[in-house]
Amino acid sequence: MKNSLPKSSVFLFVLTLSFSTSWAALSSILDATPGSEDFISCIKSNSNNISVSQLTFTSANASFLPIWQAAVQNTRFLKPSTRRPSVIVTPVEETLIQTTLFCAKEHGYELRIRSGGHDYEGLSYTADVPFVMLDFTNMRSIDVDVANSTAWVQAGAVLGEVYYAISQKTDTLYFPAGVCPTVGVGGYMGGAGYGNLLRKYGTAADNVIDARFMDVNGNILDRKSMGEDLFWAIRGGGVSSFGIVLAWKLRLVPVPEKVTVFILNKTLEQGATEIFHKYQTVIPAIDRNLHIRTQVFEIYIGNTTKKTINIMFEGIYQGTTDTLLPLLDEKFPELGVTREICEEIKMIQSTLVFWGFPSSLPTEILTNRSAIAKLNNKSKSDYIRKPIPISGLKKIWKKFMENDESALLMINPFGGRMADYSETAIPYPHRAGVLLQVLKTVNFNGQASDTTPTSLRRLSWLRSLEELLTPYVSKNPREAYSNYNDLDFGVGNANYKEASVWGERYWKRDNFKRLIRIKAKVDPENFFRRPQSIPVFSSSLSDI
């Protein structure tokens, strides 16, 4: 690994390469949206910005489709049946956001807010009703304050840009967020956010210390003026249910000048089952400086037609190889990490490695949104609180053997700092007792859409895997990660019983009820809404 990564380490990168889509074919189905003139007239008459016409787009504009498409991070939504906005607004300053909010309310449009476009069900840029999309692509400034270990980051910045901006000032501070460079900051913290530093520093939202936020009336608030209830809600409860986040103030955390990374693959024939079985308990309890993510997928053995399971162990240690190796020799010798596969690099380079790039690549690539492969998949999440027994692992492996190489499990260990927080510290409740978070994915690579016979078989396989995992994952509720939103849970919200079907999976009962109470205070007319947004009920929650 000194010079290059193992071939299998780029599996996720290859897996998620997007299929090509004909812009001409998509453009042919887009006509100017009838009725959008009322919104455009409202924007122009209420804005002092002379360039507003260059920042507002309907499907009559040649730039409309490229702007919409640019941040569609899951290419399964690039199909003719996807409902697009009536209008796209790309503000460069806050007054146009206020005007957009006013005009959307005035003319009966719903509002969708897009920062990075990584939402798993495309809810920031699609809707089944007429809507305006507020795209933060032009609002992405980052102000790093090394002396105070903080950074103010506008909602339109992506994680790769944040990491790069920090690295230009210091190698000994970082922000504990995710590994995908194109995830937008605006919505990411709204769902809590996690990454390779979660065992040492918790979620990203645990490290948010202030925000600049616009409420439903267009008022711009900070932590003090919004109050602790609303500040609690927007850090993990889905910020777009309550208003519009304009910027986050982040607490930067200390990291060593060099961290140690390694990638190691194990197949069933190399004892992967027994190694993973031990991994489930050892790694959540190990030194907080160590994080080992795993990816599970099927491969063919050599040039044969026989399949096996490959488990990729991707480790990052906040320290040197000399300290890491004795730790693993004591706690997890079965993994077989050697000095030869370890590499000491800067923290920002580790983000390259975990996204499937060589560490030698210029880190500027993290700021190049078009250089990062998009996804083309359907995903689901789970939390594991008790180790899956060997017998259960074998059932899972058998299920993977039925797949057509389109499936992936990505597993992150918890424990450490995550267990220090109360379930109610922020809305994100998946804390003490969680061993692993599991992301289950099938991709639609090679398919024209997610509705071809092959794609539908893959979806069916994913749902059958979901059923197979039921005995081994959390219960009452079966927990799920709100940033990996899944409309298969349902979208009913006429009353608490309907909404609890999905709401308690994301936030658990106490947090979900608190979110509903806060929503009723700050947005009683439920303007900020979408499928699975925090609902408003006519009856009081005290009656439930």
Coordinates of C-alpha atoms in Angstrom, one line a residue:
M1 CA 0.0 0.0 0.0
K2 CA 3.0 2.3 0.1
N3 CA 2.6 3.2 -3.6
S4 CA -1.0 2.2 -4.5
L5 CA -4.1 0.7 -3.0
P6 CA -5.1 -2.9 -3.4
K7 CA -7.3 -3.5 -6.4
S8 CA -10.3 -4.4 -4.3
S9 CA -10.1 -1.1 -2.4
V10 CA -11.6 0.7 -5.3
F11 CA -14.6 -1.6 -5.4
L12 CA -17.0 1.0 -4.1
F13 CA -15.7 3.6 -6.5
V14 CA -16.3 1.2 -9.5
L15 CA -19.6 0.0 -8.1
T16 CA -21.0 3.5 -8.0
L17 CA -20.0 4.8 -11.4
S18 CA -23.1 6.4 -12.8
F19 CA -24.7 5.2 -16.0
S20 CA -24.8 7.7 -18.9
T21 CA -27.9 9.6 -19.6
S22 CA -28.9 11.4 -22.7
W23 CA -29.4 15.1 -21.9
A24 CA -31.2 15.5 -25.3
A25 CA -33.6 12.7 -24.4
L26 CA -34.3 14.3 -21.0
S27 CA -34.6 17.8 -22.5
S28 CA -37.2 16.6 -25.0
I29 CA -39.7 15.8 -22.2
L30 CA -39.3 19.2 -20.4
D31 CA -41.7 22.0 -21.4
A32 CA -42.0 25.3 -19.7
T33 CA -43.9 24.8 -16.5
P34 CA -47.4 26.4 -16.8
G35 CA -48.0 29.0 -14.1
S36 CA -44.4 29.6 -13.1
E37 CA -44.7 33.1 -14.4
D38 CA -46.5 34.2 -11.2
F39 CA -43.5 33.1 -9.1
I40 CA -41.0 34.8 -11.5
S41 CA -42.9 38.0 -11.4
C42 CA -43.1 37.9 -7.7
I43 CA -39.3 37.4 -7.4
K44 CA -38.5 40.2 -9.8
S45 CA -40.9 42.7 -8.1
N46 CA -39.7 41.9 -4.6
S47 CA -36.0 41.7 -5.2
N48 CA -33.5 44.6 -5.3
N49 CA -30.9 42.3 -6.9
I50 CA -30.5 43.4 -10.5
S51 CA -29.0 40.0 -11.4
V52 CA -32.0 38.1 -10.2
S53 CA -32.9 37.0 -13.7
Q54 CA -29.5 35.3 -14.0
L55 CA -30.1 33.4 -10.7
T56 CA -33.7 32.1 -11.5
F57 CA -34.5 29.4 -14.0
T58 CA -37.5 27.7 -15.5
S59 CA -37.5 24.8 -18.0
A60 CA -37.6 27.5 -20.7
N61 CA -34.0 28.3 -19.9
A62 CA -31.2 26.4 -21.5
S63 CA -29.4 26.2 -18.2
F64 CA -32.3 24.7 -16.3
L65 CA -31.6 21.0 -16.9
P66 CA -27.8 21.2 -16.4
I67 CA -28.3 23.0 -13.1
W68 CA -30.9 20.5 -11.9
Q69 CA -28.8 17.6 -13.1
A70 CA -25.5 18.8 -11.6
A71 CA -26.3 17.8 -8.0
V72 CA -28.5 14.8 -8.7
Q73 CA -26.1 12.6 -6.8
N74 CA -28.1 9.4 -7.3
T75 CA -28.5 8.8 -11.0
R76 CA -31.5 6.5 -10.6
F77 CA -33.5 9.8 -10.6
L78 CA -32.2 10.8 -14.0
K79 CA -35.2 9.5 -15.9
P80 CA -38.2 11.0 -17.7
S81 CA -40.7 10.2 -15.0
T82 CA -38.9 12.2 -12.3
R83 CA -40.8 15.4 -11.4
R84 CA -38.6 18.5 -11.6
P85 CA -39.1 21.9 -10.1
S86 CA -41.2 24.6 -11.6
V87 CA -38.4 27.0 -10.8
I88 CA -34.8 26.8 -9.7
V89 CA -33.4 29.7 -7.6
T90 CA -29.6 29.8 -7.1
P91 CA -29.1 32.6 -4.6
V92 CA -25.8 34.4 -4.0
E93 CA -27.0 36.3 -0.9
E94 CA -29.6 35.9 1.8
T95 CA -32.1 38.5 0.7
L96 CA -33.0 36.4 -2.4
I97 CA -33.6 33.4 -0.1
Q98 CA -36.1 35.6 1.9
T99 CA -37.8 36.6 -1.4
T100 CA -37.9 33.1 -2.6
L101 CA -39.5 32.0 0.6
F102 CA -42.1 34.8 0.5
C103 CA -43.0 34.1 -3.2
A104 CA -43.3 30.4 -2.7
K105 CA -45.7 30.9 0.2
E106 CA -47.6 33.7 -1.7
H107 CA -48.2 31.5 -4.8
G108 CA -48.7 28.1 -3.3
Y109 CA -45.5 26.4 -4.2
E110 CA -43.8 23.9 -1.9
L111 CA -40.1 24.5 -1.3
R112 CA -37.2 22.1 -1.7
I113 CA -33.8 23.0 -0.4
R114 CA -30.7 21.4 -2.0
S115 CA -27.1 21.7 -0.8
G116 CA -25.3 18.6 -2.0
G117 CA -28.1 16.5 -3.4
H118 CA -27.1 13.3 -1.6
D119 CA -30.5 12.6 -0.1
Y120 CA -31.3 8.9 -0.7
E121 CA -34.8 9.4 -2.1
G122 CA -34.0 12.6 -4.1
L123 CA -36.4 14.7 -1.9
S124 CA -34.3 17.9 -2.3
Y125 CA -34.9 18.1 -6.0
T126 CA -38.0 16.1 -6.8
A127 CA -41.7 16.3 -5.7
D128 CA -45.1 15.2 -6.8
V129 CA -46.5 18.7 -6.5
P130 CA -45.5 22.1 -8.0
F131 CA -42.4 23.2 -6.2
V132 CA -39.5 25.7 -6.2
M133 CA -36.0 24.3 -5.7
L134 CA -33.6 26.5 -3.7
D135 CA -30.2 25.4 -4.8
F136 CA -27.3 26.6 -2.6
T137 CA -24.6 25.9 -5.1
N138 CA -23.5 29.6 -5.1
M139 CA -23.4 29.9 -1.3
R140 CA -20.4 27.8 -0.3
S141 CA -18.0 30.1 1.6
I142 CA -15.8 28.6 4.3
D143 CA -14.1 30.6 7.0
V144 CA -11.6 28.6 9.1
D145 CA -10.5 30.1 12.4
V146 CA -7.5 28.0 13.5
A147 CA -6.9 30.0 16.7
N148 CA -10.3 29.2 18.0
S149 CA -10.6 25.8 16.3
T150 CA -13.9 26.7 14.6
A151 CA -15.2 27.3 11.1
W152 CA -18.2 29.0 9.6
V153 CA -19.5 27.0 6.6
Q154 CA -22.3 28.1 4.3
A155 CA -24.9 25.5 3.4
G156 CA -23.9 25.0 -0.2
A157 CA -20.3 23.8 0.6
V158 CA -19.6 20.1 0.4
L159 CA -17.5 18.1 2.8
G160 CA -14.5 17.8 0.4
E161 CA -14.4 21.6 0.2
V162 CA -14.5 21.9 4.0
Y163 CA -11.7 19.4 4.5
Y164 CA -9.6 21.1 1.9
A165 CA -10.1 24.5 3.4
I166 CA -9.1 23.3 6.8
S167 CA -6.0 21.6 5.4
Q168 CA -4.8 24.8 3.8
K169 CA -4.6 26.4 7.3
T170 CA -3.5 23.4 9.4
D171 CA -2.8 19.7 9.4
T172 CA -3.7 19.3 13.1
L173 CA -7.4 20.2 13.0
Y174 CA -10.2 18.5 11.2
F175 CA -14.0 18.1 11.2
P176 CA -15.6 14.8 12.2
A177 CA -17.8 14.2 9.2
G178 CA -18.3 11.7 6.4
V179 CA -15.9 10.3 3.8
C180 CA -17.9 11.2 0.7
P181 CA -16.5 14.6 -0.6
T182 CA -19.7 15.7 -2.5
V183 CA -22.1 15.5 0.5
G184 CA -23.6 19.0 1.1
V185 CA -23.0 20.6 4.5
G186 CA -26.5 22.1 4.6
G187 CA -28.5 18.9 5.1
Y188 CA -25.7 16.7 6.4
M189 CA -25.6 18.1 9.9
G190 CA -29.4 18.2 9.8
G191 CA -29.4 14.4 10.0
A192 CA -26.5 14.3 12.5
G193 CA -23.8 13.0 10.2
Y194 CA -21.1 10.5 11.0
G195 CA -17.7 9.4 9.7
N196 CA -14.3 8.0 10.5
L197 CA -13.9 10.1 13.7
L198 CA -17.3 9.3 15.3
R199 CA -15.7 6.9 17.8
K200 CA -13.5 9.7 19.1
Y201 CA -15.6 12.8 18.6
G202 CA -19.2 11.7 18.0
T203 CA -21.4 12.8 15.1
A204 CA -20.9 15.9 13.1
A205 CA -23.9 17.5 14.7
D206 CA -22.4 16.9 18.2
N207 CA -19.7 19.3 17.0
V208 CA -22.0 22.1 15.7
I209 CA -21.9 25.1 18.0
D210 CA -24.0 27.7 16.2
A211 CA -26.0 28.2 13.1
R212 CA -27.4 30.9 10.9
F213 CA -31.0 29.9 10.2
M214 CA -34.0 31.3 8.4
D215 CA -37.4 30.6 9.8
V216 CA -40.7 30.3 8.0
N217 CA -41.3 34.1 8.4
G218 CA -37.9 34.9 6.8
N219 CA -36.3 35.9 10.1
I220 CA -32.6 35.1 10.3
L221 CA -31.7 33.6 13.6
D222 CA -28.6 32.3 15.5
R223 CA -28.4 29.9 18.4
K224 CA -29.2 32.5 20.9
S225 CA -32.2 34.0 19.1
M226 CA -33.7 30.7 18.0
G227 CA -33.5 29.2 21.4
E228 CA -32.1 25.8 22.6
D229 CA -35.2 23.8 21.5
L230 CA -34.9 24.7 17.9
F231 CA -31.1 24.5 17.9
W232 CA -31.6 21.0 19.3
A233 CA -34.0 20.0 16.6
I234 CA -32.0 21.1 13.6
R235 CA -29.0 19.1 14.6
G236 CA -30.2 15.7 13.7
G237 CA -34.0 16.1 13.4
G238 CA -34.0 17.1 9.7
V239 CA -33.3 20.8 9.4
S240 CA -35.5 21.2 6.3
S241 CA -38.6 20.4 8.4
F242 CA -38.1 23.6 10.4
G243 CA -36.6 26.2 8.0
I244 CA -33.6 26.9 6.0
V245 CA -30.1 26.6 7.3
L246 CA -27.8 29.2 5.8
A247 CA -24.5 28.3 7.6
W248 CA -23.2 26.1 10.4
K249 CA -20.5 27.0 12.9
L250 CA -18.4 24.0 13.4
R251 CA -16.1 22.9 16.2
L252 CA -12.8 21.6 14.7
V253 CA -11.2 18.7 16.5
P254 CA -7.5 17.9 17.0
V255 CA -5.8 15.3 14.9
P256 CA -2.2 14.2 14.7
E257 CA 0.0 15.5 11.8
K258 CA 0.0 11.9 10.5
V259 CA -2.6 9.2 10.9
T260 CA -2.2 5.5 9.9
V261 CA -4.4 3.9 7.4
F262 CA -4.6 0.3 6.1
I263 CA -6.8 -1.8 3.9
L264 CA -7.0 -5.6 4.2
N265 CA -9.2 -8.1 2.4
K266 CA -10.3 -11.4 3.8
T267 CA -12.4 -14.1 2.0
L268 CA -14.3 -17.0 3.5
E269 CA -11.5 -19.3 2.7
Q270 CA -9.2 -17.0 4.7
G271 CA -11.4 -17.1 7.8
A272 CA -13.5 -14.0 7.1
T273 CA -16.5 -15.3 9.0
E274 CA -14.7 -15.9 12.3
I275 CA -12.7 -12.6 11.9
F276 CA -15.9 -10.6 11.4
H277 CA -17.6 -12.4 14.2
K278 CA -14.9 -11.2 16.6
Y279 CA -14.8 -7.7 14.9
Q280 CA -18.4 -7.1 16.1
T281 CA -17.4 -6.9 19.8
V282 CA -13.7 -6.1 19.7
I283 CA -13.7 -2.9 17.6
P284 CA -16.6 -1.1 19.3
A285 CA -14.7 -1.5 22.6
I286 CA -11.2 -0.8 21.3
D287 CA -9.1 2.4 21.7
R288 CA -11.2 5.4 20.4
N289 CA -8.3 6.4 18.2
L290 CA -9.0 3.4 15.9
H291 CA -11.9 3.1 13.5
I292 CA -12.2 0.1 11.2
R293 CA -14.9 0.2 8.6
T294 CA -15.9 -3.0 6.7
Q295 CA -17.3 -3.6 3.3
V296 CA -18.9 -6.9 2.4
F297 CA -19.5 -8.1 -1.1
E298 CA -19.4 -11.2 -3.3
I299 CA -16.6 -12.0 -5.7
Y300 CA -15.7 -14.8 -8.1
I301 CA -12.7 -16.9 -7.1
G302 CA -10.0 -16.4 -9.8
N303 CA -11.3 -17.2 -13.2
T304 CA -13.8 -19.8 -11.9
T305 CA -17.6 -19.7 -11.7
K306 CA -17.4 -20.2 -7.9
K307 CA -18.2 -17.3 -5.6
T308 CA -17.0 -16.3 -2.2
I309 CA -17.5 -13.5 0.2
N310 CA -14.9 -10.8 0.5
I311 CA -14.7 -8.5 3.5
M312 CA -12.6 -5.4 3.2
F313 CA -11.3 -4.0 6.5
E314 CA -10.5 -0.3 6.1
G315 CA -8.7 1.1 9.2
I316 CA -7.7 4.6 10.3
Y317 CA -5.8 5.2 13.5
Q318 CA -5.1 8.6 15.1
G319 CA -1.5 7.8 15.7
T320 CA 1.6 6.0 14.3
T321 CA 2.1 2.5 12.9
D322 CA 4.4 1.8 15.8
T323 CA 1.5 2.4 18.3
L324 CA -1.2 0.7 16.2
L325 CA 0.5 -2.6 15.6
P326 CA 0.9 -3.6 19.3
L327 CA -2.7 -2.5 19.9
L328 CA -4.0 -4.9 17.2
D329 CA -1.6 -7.6 18.2
E330 CA -3.1 -7.5 21.7
K331 CA -6.8 -7.0 20.9
F332 CA -7.3 -8.4 17.3
P333 CA -4.3 -10.5 16.1
E334 CA -6.6 -12.5 13.8
L335 CA -7.0 -9.6 11.5
G336 CA -3.4 -9.9 10.5
V337 CA -2.5 -6.2 10.0
T338 CA 1.2 -5.9 9.2
R339 CA 3.6 -2.9 8.8
E340 CA 3.8 -3.5 5.1
I341 CA 0.1 -2.6 4.5
C342 CA 0.1 0.5 6.8
E343 CA 0.6 4.0 5.5
E344 CA 1.2 7.2 7.5
I345 CA -0.5 10.1 5.9
K346 CA -2.2 13.4 6.6
M347 CA -5.8 13.3 7.7
I348 CA -7.0 14.9 4.5
Q349 CA -5.3 12.2 2.5
S350 CA -7.2 9.6 4.5
T351 CA -10.4 11.0 3.0
L352 CA -8.9 10.2 -0.5
V353 CA -8.1 6.7 0.6
F354 CA -11.6 6.0 2.0
W355 CA -13.2 7.2 -1.2
G356 CA -11.1 4.8 -3.2
F357 CA -8.4 7.2 -4.4
P358 CA -4.6 6.8 -3.9
S359 CA -3.2 8.9 -1.1
S360 CA -0.7 10.5 -3.6
L361 CA -3.5 12.2 -5.5
P362 CA -3.5 16.0 -5.2
T363 CA -6.0 16.8 -2.4
E364 CA -7.6 19.5 -4.6
I365 CA -9.6 16.8 -6.2
L366 CA -11.8 16.9 -3.1
T367 CA -13.1 20.3 -4.2
N368 CA -13.8 19.1 -7.8
R369 CA -17.4 18.0 -7.6
S370 CA -17.5 16.6 -11.1
A371 CA -14.4 14.4 -10.4
I372 CA -16.2 12.3 -7.8
A373 CA -18.3 9.4 -9.0
K374 CA -22.1 9.6 -8.5
L375 CA -24.2 6.8 -7.0
N376 CA -26.9 4.7 -8.8
N377 CA -28.5 2.7 -6.1
K378 CA -31.1 2.0 -3.5
S379 CA -30.0 1.7 0.1
K380 CA -31.3 0.8 3.6
S381 CA -29.9 1.1 7.0
D382 CA -29.9 -0.9 10.3
Y383 CA -28.2 -0.9 13.7
I384 CA -26.8 -4.0 15.4
R385 CA -26.9 -4.1 19.2
K386 CA -26.0 -7.8 19.7
P387 CA -23.3 -9.7 17.8
I388 CA -24.7 -11.7 14.9
P389 CA -23.8 -15.3 15.6
I390 CA -21.8 -17.4 13.2
S391 CA -25.0 -19.2 12.1
G392 CA -26.5 -15.8 11.2
L393 CA -23.5 -14.7 9.3
K394 CA -23.5 -17.8 7.2
K395 CA -27.1 -17.2 6.3
I396 CA -26.2 -13.6 5.2
W397 CA -23.3 -14.9 3.1
K398 CA -25.6 -17.4 1.5
K399 CA -28.0 -14.7 0.6
F400 CA -25.2 -12.7 -1.0
M401 CA -24.3 -15.7 -3.2
E402 CA -27.8 -15.3 -4.7
N403 CA -27.0 -11.7 -5.8
D404 CA -25.6 -10.7 -9.2
E405 CA -22.6 -8.7 -7.8
S406 CA -24.8 -5.6 -7.4
A407 CA -24.9 -5.7 -3.6
L408 CA -22.8 -4.2 -0.8
L409 CA -22.8 -4.0 3.0
M410 CA -20.9 -1.0 4.5
I411 CA -20.5 -1.4 8.2
N412 CA -19.2 1.2 10.7
P413 CA -18.4 0.4 14.3
F414 CA -19.8 2.5 17.1
G415 CA -18.8 2.6 20.8
G416 CA -16.3 5.0 22.1
R417 CA -17.5 8.6 22.2
M418 CA -20.8 7.6 20.8
A419 CA -21.7 5.7 24.0
D420 CA -21.0 8.8 26.1
Y421 CA -23.9 10.8 24.7
S422 CA -27.5 10.4 25.9
E423 CA -30.1 9.3 23.3
T424 CA -31.7 12.7 23.7
A425 CA -28.6 14.9 23.6
I426 CA -29.6 15.7 20.0
P427 CA -32.4 14.1 18.0
Y428 CA -30.0 11.4 16.7
P429 CA -30.7 8.5 19.2
H430 CA -28.5 5.6 18.1
R431 CA -25.9 5.8 20.9
A432 CA -25.0 3.5 23.9
G433 CA -25.4 -0.2 23.1
V434 CA -25.0 0.2 19.3
L435 CA -22.2 -2.0 18.1
L436 CA -22.5 -1.4 14.3
Q437 CA -24.3 0.7 11.8
V438 CA -25.1 -1.2 8.6
L439 CA -25.8 0.3 5.2
K440 CA -27.3 -2.2 2.7
T441 CA -27.1 -1.3 -1.0
V442 CA -27.9 -2.6 -4.4
N443 CA -26.8 -0.7 -7.5
F444 CA -28.4 -0.4 -10.9
N445 CA -25.3 -0.2 -12.9
G446 CA -25.7 -1.4 -16.5
Q447 CA -29.4 -0.8 -16.4
A448 CA -31.3 2.0 -18.2
S449 CA -33.3 2.7 -15.0
D450 CA -34.3 1.3 -11.7
T451 CA -37.5 -0.2 -13.2
T452 CA -35.9 -2.7 -15.7
P453 CA -36.6 -6.4 -14.9
T454 CA -33.0 -6.8 -13.6
S455 CA -33.3 -3.7 -11.4
L456 CA -36.6 -4.9 -10.0
R457 CA -34.9 -8.2 -9.1
R458 CA -32.2 -6.4 -7.4
L459 CA -34.7 -4.4 -5.4
S460 CA -36.5 -7.6 -4.5
W461 CA -33.3 -9.1 -3.3
L462 CA -32.5 -6.1 -1.1
R463 CA -35.9 -6.3 0.5
S464 CA -35.5 -10.0 1.1
L465 CA -32.1 -9.3 2.7
E466 CA -33.9 -6.8 5.0
E467 CA -36.3 -9.5 6.1
L468 CA -33.4 -12.0 6.6
L469 CA -31.6 -9.5 8.9
T470 CA -34.7 -9.0 11.1
P471 CA -33.6 -11.3 13.9
Y472 CA -30.1 -9.8 14.2
V473 CA -30.8 -6.0 14.2
S474 CA -32.3 -3.6 16.7
K475 CA -35.9 -4.0 17.7
N476 CA -38.8 -1.9 19.1
P477 CA -38.1 0.1 17.1
R478 CA -36.0 -1.3 14.4
E479 CA -33.7 1.7 14.1
A480 CA -32.7 3.5 10.9
Y481 CA -30.6 6.5 10.1
S482 CA -32.6 9.5 9.0
N483 CA -29.9 10.7 6.6
Y484 CA -30.4 7.4 4.8
N485 CA -34.1 8.1 4.3
D486 CA -36.1 5.2 3.0
L487 CA -39.7 5.8 1.7
D488 CA -40.3 2.1 1.9
F489 CA -41.1 2.8 5.6
G490 CA -44.2 4.8 4.5
V491 CA -45.0 8.5 4.5
G492 CA -48.3 8.6 6.4
N493 CA -48.6 11.5 8.8
A494 CA -52.3 12.1 9.4
N495 CA -51.8 11.2 13.0
Y496 CA -49.1 10.1 15.4
K497 CA -49.8 6.4 14.9
E498 CA -49.2 6.8 11.1
A499 CA -46.1 8.9 11.5
S500 CA -44.6 6.8 14.2
V501 CA -44.1 3.9 11.7
W502 CA -41.2 5.8 10.2
G503 CA -40.5 8.6 12.7
E504 CA -39.7 6.3 15.6
R505 CA -37.3 4.3 13.5
Y506 CA -35.3 7.4 12.8
W507 CA -35.5 9.3 16.1
K508 CA -37.2 6.9 18.7
R509 CA -40.4 7.9 20.5
D510 CA -39.2 10.6 23.0
N511 CA -37.2 12.5 20.4
F512 CA -39.8 12.2 17.7
K513 CA -42.5 13.6 20.0
R514 CA -40.2 16.5 21.0
L515 CA -39.5 17.2 17.3
I516 CA -43.2 17.3 16.6
R517 CA -43.8 19.8 19.5
I518 CA -41.0 22.1 18.2
K519 CA -42.3 21.9 14.7
A520 CA -45.8 23.0 15.9
K521 CA -44.3 26.1 17.4
V522 CA -41.9 27.2 14.7
D523 CA -43.9 26.2 11.5
P524 CA -47.5 25.6 12.6
E525 CA -48.9 25.8 9.1
N526 CA -46.4 23.1 8.0
F527 CA -45.0 25.0 5.1
F528 CA -41.7 23.2 5.2
R529 CA -42.9 19.8 4.3
R530 CA -41.9 16.8 2.2
P531 CA -42.4 13.0 2.5
Q532 CA -41.2 12.0 6.0
S533 CA -40.7 15.5 7.3
I534 CA -41.7 16.3 10.9
P535 CA -45.5 16.5 10.8
V536 CA -48.0 19.0 12.3
F537 CA -51.1 17.5 13.9
S538 CA -54.4 19.1 14.7
S539 CA -54.6 17.4 18.1
S540 CA -52.2 17.9 20.9
L541 CA -49.4 15.3 21.5
S542 CA -50.3 15.4 25.2
D543 CA -53.4 13.3 24.2
I544 CA -51.3 10.5 22.7

